[in-house]
Each structure stands twice: as structure tokens, then as C-alpha cells.
Amino acid sequence: MSVATDERTELCGIELEHPVINASGTFDALAARRAFGDAAWERFPFSAFVSKTITLEPRAGNPPPRLFEAAAGMVNSIGLPNKGLEGFAASDLHELGELPVPLIVSVMATSREAFAEMIGTLADRDEVAGFELNVSCPNVKSGLIVGAEPSETESLVESLRPLSAKPLIVKLTPNVADPAPIAAAAERGGADAISLINTIAAAPWSAGSRSEPWLGAGSGGLSGPSVREVALHAVHRVGAAVGLPVVGMGGIETGRHAADLLAAGAGVVAVGTASFRDPAAGLRIRDELRRFGGTARASGDPHR
């Protein structure tokens, strides 16, 4: 493994100043600019920005309460509120195109047709450097969770591949016995990279006389420090199974944690829950990562 002295790296052709990006839905770049002005973007904490997940039609999100503080993390049930493809393309996308870093648009749908309409509509937009496919939802035709079935994942990616020359990054759910076969299926379908882990299914329960689910939607996804070792295991499994770049995420709170994920097989890491508590966490983690030779690990391959 060579020792790099430069932080710069790349993710399936997208050039990055350093290996720390954000996890979708955990950092609102537009809100940061509204709150803190252009200074928030001049010292942007990430080397690429992954948008909040958009869907074909607008979504209001889940009923409250939506967040639960767990013993070592957080359970969220936000429900992907967004303006829909048309609203995103007409408003947010233009402003996000002014970011000082590449923009990766996260998309989710419950049918291949809806995925295709979103990719096809955005493929030629200059603001977009790549796409992240959130495959954690069921296919309305088969009833199967797309990202839990290798055949569903492969056929979805294969159907989208001709629609854009821009990178397709498939974001996998950890709620399967083994993510490696799913990642291999995404690679066969034509994916350019894999990102993982998404949140782990969880359902906080109310204490008291009336025992019932605490979240408005009944259940949500666990993230934060409590999922870190799950992420390390999944990234290592997937990194060994595919020849694609891996974006590792799950419980990164420090540069040490980021370095561990890079050593486990990730080429790039994504900060998520830590940004809720500290919007500048990405900057701190990047600085700390330098002390652990994170860039050198990103350029190496622990499986070969």
C-alpha cells in the first residue's frame, strides 16, 4: 500500500478534495446557507454533497414524533419528506448547483419506472455529478425490498444503467443476513460504487402505563455509535466481494472511526448522525483523519 501525501481522491470518476462526504439526509446544505450565509459554503465540511433523498412525487414524511434518542445513537422516522422530482428540479437543484463540491443526488422509488423517470430527467443536468440509489423500499409489483434481493437489485441497476453515463452508487440496507451478495448483484447490473450502511430497523417503545411504539410511524432506523461495528463488518464483507469503490458509513464520530472504515475496505467515508449534533463534525473528522493516515488507507486495498 502506497502512502499518499495528498488528501485528494476520487469516487468512480468524481474528483474529491478529501475522503469525507455526508450521508444523505443528515446535513441540510441549503438550510446551512440560509442560517449562516455564504460562509457556511466557503468552509464546506464535505468533499461532495449527497442530497436528501427525493422521490417522484412530493412526500410529507411520517407523523410525529420522528426522532428518538437511543442509548448510543438515534432512531429516526423522518419518512423522506421532499418536494418531489419536479419541485426539486425547479428549485433546490439550481441552488445546490452553486455548491463548491460535486453534487450527488439521492433518489428512491417503488418501481423501476419511477426510478427511471427521475434518473432520465436529471441525467443531463450539469449540476448533478452522480446518483445514489436508495434501494431500501419495496418494489410495488413484487412486494420485495429491492435492496434485500440480489435479483431485484441487479435488474433495477441494469435497467437504469443506459439512462445516464454519470456514476450510479447503490446504497444498501444492513437489514439483510449478508449484504455482500446484494453488492455483487449491483456490480453485475452496472453500478459504479456501493454505499453502506443505511440505518438498522428499530422500534423504540413507550414506557409507562400505555405500552406502545414511541414513534409516530411505529418504527424507524437506528444510527449513530451503536451501529459502528455493524458498519465495519458490512463494509469489510462488501469490500471483499466486489471490485467497486465502497462508501462506508455508520457511527462515525471521530477521525479514528473514519480511519477504521477506510481500513475495513471503504475508499470514501460518509458522516451522518454526528452532523445532527455538530454541523461542523465533518470538518473535525477530516482533520482528525489526517492523524491516522486516512488518505493513505483510502488509496490502498486491504483485501489484496
PDB file of C-alpha atoms in Angstrom, residues 135-273:
ATOM      1  CA  VAL A 135     -32.931   0.711  -2.656  1.00  0.00           C
ATOM      2  CA  SER A 136     -34.362   0.192   0.820  1.00  0.00           C
ATOM      3  CA  CYS A 137     -38.013   0.376  -0.257  1.00  0.00           C
ATOM      4  CA  PRO A 138     -40.278  -2.389  -1.605  1.00  0.00           C
ATOM      5  CA  ASN A 139     -40.991  -2.862  -5.276  1.00  0.00           C
ATOM      6  CA  VAL A 140     -44.751  -2.261  -5.549  1.00  0.00           C
ATOM      7  CA  LYS A 141     -45.046  -5.010  -8.184  1.00  0.00           C
ATOM      8  CA  SER A 142     -43.087  -7.783  -6.482  1.00  0.00           C
ATOM      9  CA  GLY A 143     -43.571  -6.664  -2.876  1.00  0.00           C
ATOM     10  CA  LEU A 144     -39.886  -7.395  -2.231  1.00  0.00           C
ATOM     11  CA  ILE A 145     -37.434  -4.945  -0.715  1.00  0.00           C
ATOM     12  CA  VAL A 146     -35.274  -4.132  -3.730  1.00  0.00           C
ATOM     13  CA  GLY A 147     -32.056  -3.899  -1.762  1.00  0.00           C
ATOM     14  CA  ALA A 148     -32.708  -7.170   0.061  1.00  0.00           C
ATOM     15  CA  GLU A 149     -32.925  -9.334  -3.060  1.00  0.00           C
ATOM     16  CA  PRO A 150     -29.947  -9.756  -5.390  1.00  0.00           C
ATOM     17  CA  SER A 151     -32.116 -10.323  -8.459  1.00  0.00           C
ATOM     18  CA  GLU A 152     -34.213  -7.207  -7.764  1.00  0.00           C
ATOM     19  CA  THR A 153     -31.113  -5.105  -7.228  1.00  0.00           C
ATOM     20  CA  GLU A 154     -29.364  -6.370 -10.351  1.00  0.00           C
ATOM     21  CA  SER A 155     -32.364  -5.879 -12.612  1.00  0.00           C
ATOM     22  CA  LEU A 156     -33.035  -2.370 -11.280  1.00  0.00           C
ATOM     23  CA  VAL A 157     -29.472  -1.197 -11.831  1.00  0.00           C
ATOM     24  CA  GLU A 158     -29.343  -2.900 -15.229  1.00  0.00           C
ATOM     25  CA  SER A 159     -32.490  -1.040 -16.300  1.00  0.00           C
ATOM     26  CA  LEU A 160     -31.125   2.338 -15.144  1.00  0.00           C
ATOM     27  CA  ARG A 161     -27.592   1.956 -16.441  1.00  0.00           C
ATOM     28  CA  PRO A 162     -28.349   3.045 -20.030  1.00  0.00           C
ATOM     29  CA  LEU A 163     -30.086   6.216 -18.858  1.00  0.00           C
ATOM     30  CA  SER A 164     -27.003   8.062 -17.661  1.00  0.00           C
ATOM     31  CA  ALA A 165     -23.262   7.946 -18.065  1.00  0.00           C
ATOM     32  CA  LYS A 166     -22.937   9.506 -14.620  1.00  0.00           C
ATOM     33  CA  PRO A 167     -21.949   7.274 -11.697  1.00  0.00           C
ATOM     34  CA  LEU A 168     -24.655   5.140 -10.091  1.00  0.00           C
ATOM     35  CA  ILE A 169     -23.949   4.474  -6.422  1.00  0.00           C
ATOM     36  CA  VAL A 170     -26.167   1.820  -4.843  1.00  0.00           C
ATOM     37  CA  LYS A 171     -26.909   2.385  -1.157  1.00  0.00           C
ATOM     38  CA  LEU A 172     -27.528  -0.900   0.648  1.00  0.00           C
ATOM     39  CA  THR A 173     -29.606  -1.692   3.667  1.00  0.00           C
ATOM     40  CA  PRO A 174     -27.971  -3.549   6.592  1.00  0.00           C
ATOM     41  CA  ASN A 175     -31.276  -5.290   7.298  1.00  0.00           C
ATOM     42  CA  VAL A 176     -30.233  -8.473   5.497  1.00  0.00           C
ATOM     43  CA  ALA A 177     -28.263 -11.520   6.578  1.00  0.00           C
ATOM     44  CA  ASP A 178     -25.343 -10.655   4.305  1.00  0.00           C
ATOM     45  CA  PRO A 179     -25.021  -7.527   2.127  1.00  0.00           C
ATOM     46  CA  ALA A 180     -22.194  -8.992   0.012  1.00  0.00           C
ATOM     47  CA  PRO A 181     -24.433 -10.889  -2.470  1.00  0.00           C
ATOM     48  CA  ILE A 182     -26.565  -7.754  -2.904  1.00  0.00           C
ATOM     49  CA  ALA A 183     -23.474  -5.678  -3.622  1.00  0.00           C
ATOM     50  CA  ALA A 184     -22.236  -8.269  -6.120  1.00  0.00           C
ATOM     51  CA  ALA A 185     -25.618  -8.154  -7.847  1.00  0.00           C
ATOM     52  CA  ALA A 186     -25.419  -4.356  -8.073  1.00  0.00           C
ATOM     53  CA  GLU A 187     -21.982  -4.694  -9.639  1.00  0.00           C
ATOM     54  CA  ARG A 188     -23.293  -7.154 -12.227  1.00  0.00           C
ATOM     55  CA  GLY A 189     -26.107  -4.723 -13.032  1.00  0.00           C
ATOM     56  CA  GLY A 190     -23.644  -1.957 -13.816  1.00  0.00           C
ATOM     57  CA  ALA A 191     -23.278   0.007 -10.571  1.00  0.00           C
ATOM     58  CA  ASP A 192     -20.218   2.208 -10.207  1.00  0.00           C
ATOM     59  CA  ALA A 193     -19.975   2.136  -6.397  1.00  0.00           C
ATOM     60  CA  ILE A 194     -21.651   0.790  -3.282  1.00  0.00           C
ATOM     61  CA  SER A 195     -22.542   2.801  -0.190  1.00  0.00           C
ATOM     62  CA  LEU A 196     -23.454   1.306   3.173  1.00  0.00           C
ATOM     63  CA  ILE A 197     -24.787   1.043   5.765  1.00  0.00           C
ATOM     64  CA  ASN A 198     -28.219   2.601   5.818  1.00  0.00           C
ATOM     65  CA  THR A 199     -29.999   2.621   9.186  1.00  0.00           C
ATOM     66  CA  ILE A 200     -30.899  -0.540  11.095  1.00  0.00           C
ATOM     67  CA  ALA A 201     -34.613  -1.215  11.590  1.00  0.00           C
ATOM     68  CA  ALA A 202     -35.652  -0.329  15.147  1.00  0.00           C
ATOM     69  CA  ALA A 203     -38.795   0.408  17.162  1.00  0.00           C
ATOM     70  CA  PRO A 204     -38.493   2.345  20.442  1.00  0.00           C
ATOM     71  CA  TRP A 205     -41.278   1.574  22.870  1.00  0.00           C
ATOM     72  CA  SER A 206     -43.021   3.914  25.230  1.00  0.00           C
ATOM     73  CA  ALA A 207     -42.517   3.348  28.926  1.00  0.00           C
ATOM     74  CA  GLY A 208     -45.469   3.894  31.190  1.00  0.00           C
ATOM     75  CA  SER A 209     -48.982   2.682  31.630  1.00  0.00           C
ATOM     76  CA  ARG A 210     -49.787   2.575  27.922  1.00  0.00           C
ATOM     77  CA  SER A 211     -47.145   0.473  26.239  1.00  0.00           C
ATOM     78  CA  GLU A 212     -46.988   1.235  22.524  1.00  0.00           C
ATOM     79  CA  PRO A 213     -44.493   2.242  19.812  1.00  0.00           C
ATOM     80  CA  TRP A 214     -42.998   5.626  20.593  1.00  0.00           C
ATOM     81  CA  LEU A 215     -42.516   6.888  17.038  1.00  0.00           C
ATOM     82  CA  GLY A 216     -45.470   8.185  15.090  1.00  0.00           C
ATOM     83  CA  ALA A 217     -44.873   5.703  12.295  1.00  0.00           C
ATOM     84  CA  GLY A 218     -44.259   2.845  14.731  1.00  0.00           C
ATOM     85  CA  SER A 219     -40.692   2.127  13.710  1.00  0.00           C
ATOM     86  CA  GLY A 220     -37.651   3.780  12.212  1.00  0.00           C
ATOM     87  CA  GLY A 221     -33.938   3.367  11.640  1.00  0.00           C
ATOM     88  CA  LEU A 222     -31.148   3.233  14.218  1.00  0.00           C
ATOM     89  CA  SER A 223     -27.948   5.171  13.513  1.00  0.00           C
ATOM     90  CA  GLY A 224     -25.016   6.589  15.449  1.00  0.00           C
ATOM     91  CA  PRO A 225     -22.265   4.993  17.544  1.00  0.00           C
ATOM     92  CA  SER A 226     -24.301   1.870  18.304  1.00  0.00           C
ATOM     93  CA  VAL A 227     -24.179   0.733  14.659  1.00  0.00           C
ATOM     94  CA  ARG A 228     -20.443   1.303  14.132  1.00  0.00           C
ATOM     95  CA  GLU A 229     -19.293  -2.297  14.450  1.00  0.00           C
ATOM     96  CA  VAL A 230     -22.161  -3.436  12.210  1.00  0.00           C
ATOM     97  CA  ALA A 231     -20.935  -0.972   9.583  1.00  0.00           C
ATOM     98  CA  LEU A 232     -17.340  -2.153   9.891  1.00  0.00           C
ATOM     99  CA  HIS A 233     -18.383  -5.767   9.363  1.00  0.00           C
ATOM    100  CA  ALA A 234     -20.640  -4.930   6.412  1.00  0.00           C
ATOM    101  CA  VAL A 235     -18.067  -2.707   4.695  1.00  0.00           C
ATOM    102  CA  HIS A 236     -15.398  -5.378   5.087  1.00  0.00           C
ATOM    103  CA  ARG A 237     -17.701  -8.070   3.667  1.00  0.00           C
ATOM    104  CA  VAL A 238     -18.743  -5.938   0.703  1.00  0.00           C
ATOM    105  CA  GLY A 239     -15.253  -4.613   0.047  1.00  0.00           C
ATOM    106  CA  ALA A 240     -14.016  -8.180  -0.280  1.00  0.00           C
ATOM    107  CA  ALA A 241     -16.894  -9.204  -2.537  1.00  0.00           C
ATOM    108  CA  VAL A 242     -16.843  -6.522  -5.226  1.00  0.00           C
ATOM    109  CA  GLY A 243     -14.334  -4.633  -7.299  1.00  0.00           C
ATOM    110  CA  LEU A 244     -16.208  -1.368  -6.888  1.00  0.00           C
ATOM    111  CA  PRO A 245     -15.395   1.586  -4.652  1.00  0.00           C
ATOM    112  CA  VAL A 246     -17.209   1.464  -1.318  1.00  0.00           C
ATOM    113  CA  VAL A 247     -18.570   4.459   0.593  1.00  0.00           C
ATOM    114  CA  GLY A 248     -18.519   3.440   4.246  1.00  0.00           C
ATOM    115  CA  MET A 249     -20.803   4.990   6.835  1.00  0.00           C
ATOM    116  CA  GLY A 250     -22.270   4.133  10.193  1.00  0.00           C
ATOM    117  CA  GLY A 251     -21.435   5.633  13.561  1.00  0.00           C
ATOM    118  CA  ILE A 252     -18.507   7.829  12.540  1.00  0.00           C
ATOM    119  CA  GLU A 253     -17.913  10.271  15.376  1.00  0.00           C
ATOM    120  CA  THR A 254     -14.137  10.783  15.147  1.00  0.00           C
ATOM    121  CA  GLY A 255     -11.256  10.558  12.710  1.00  0.00           C
ATOM    122  CA  ARG A 256     -10.304   7.255  14.324  1.00  0.00           C
ATOM    123  CA  HIS A 257     -13.698   5.809  13.379  1.00  0.00           C
ATOM    124  CA  ALA A 258     -13.329   7.103   9.806  1.00  0.00           C
ATOM    125  CA  ALA A 259      -9.856   5.580   9.566  1.00  0.00           C
ATOM    126  CA  ASP A 260     -11.201   2.243  10.763  1.00  0.00           C
ATOM    127  CA  LEU A 261     -13.817   2.190   8.000  1.00  0.00           C
ATOM    128  CA  LEU A 262     -11.185   3.047   5.402  1.00  0.00           C
ATOM    129  CA  ALA A 263      -9.017   0.232   6.737  1.00  0.00           C
ATOM    130  CA  ALA A 264     -12.012  -2.131   6.559  1.00  0.00           C
ATOM    131  CA  GLY A 265     -12.385  -1.546   2.835  1.00  0.00           C
ATOM    132  CA  ALA A 266     -14.036   1.811   2.216  1.00  0.00           C
ATOM    133  CA  GLY A 267     -12.467   4.255  -0.232  1.00  0.00           C
ATOM    134  CA  VAL A 268     -14.571   7.168   0.999  1.00  0.00           C
ATOM    135  CA  VAL A 269     -16.455   7.660   4.278  1.00  0.00           C
ATOM    136  CA  ALA A 270     -19.727   9.441   4.978  1.00  0.00           C
ATOM    137  CA  VAL A 271     -20.583  11.267   8.203  1.00  0.00           C
ATOM    138  CA  GLY A 272     -24.217  11.075   9.257  1.00  0.00           C
ATOM    139  CA  THR A 273     -25.679  11.260  12.743  1.00  0.00           C
TER     140      THR A 273
END
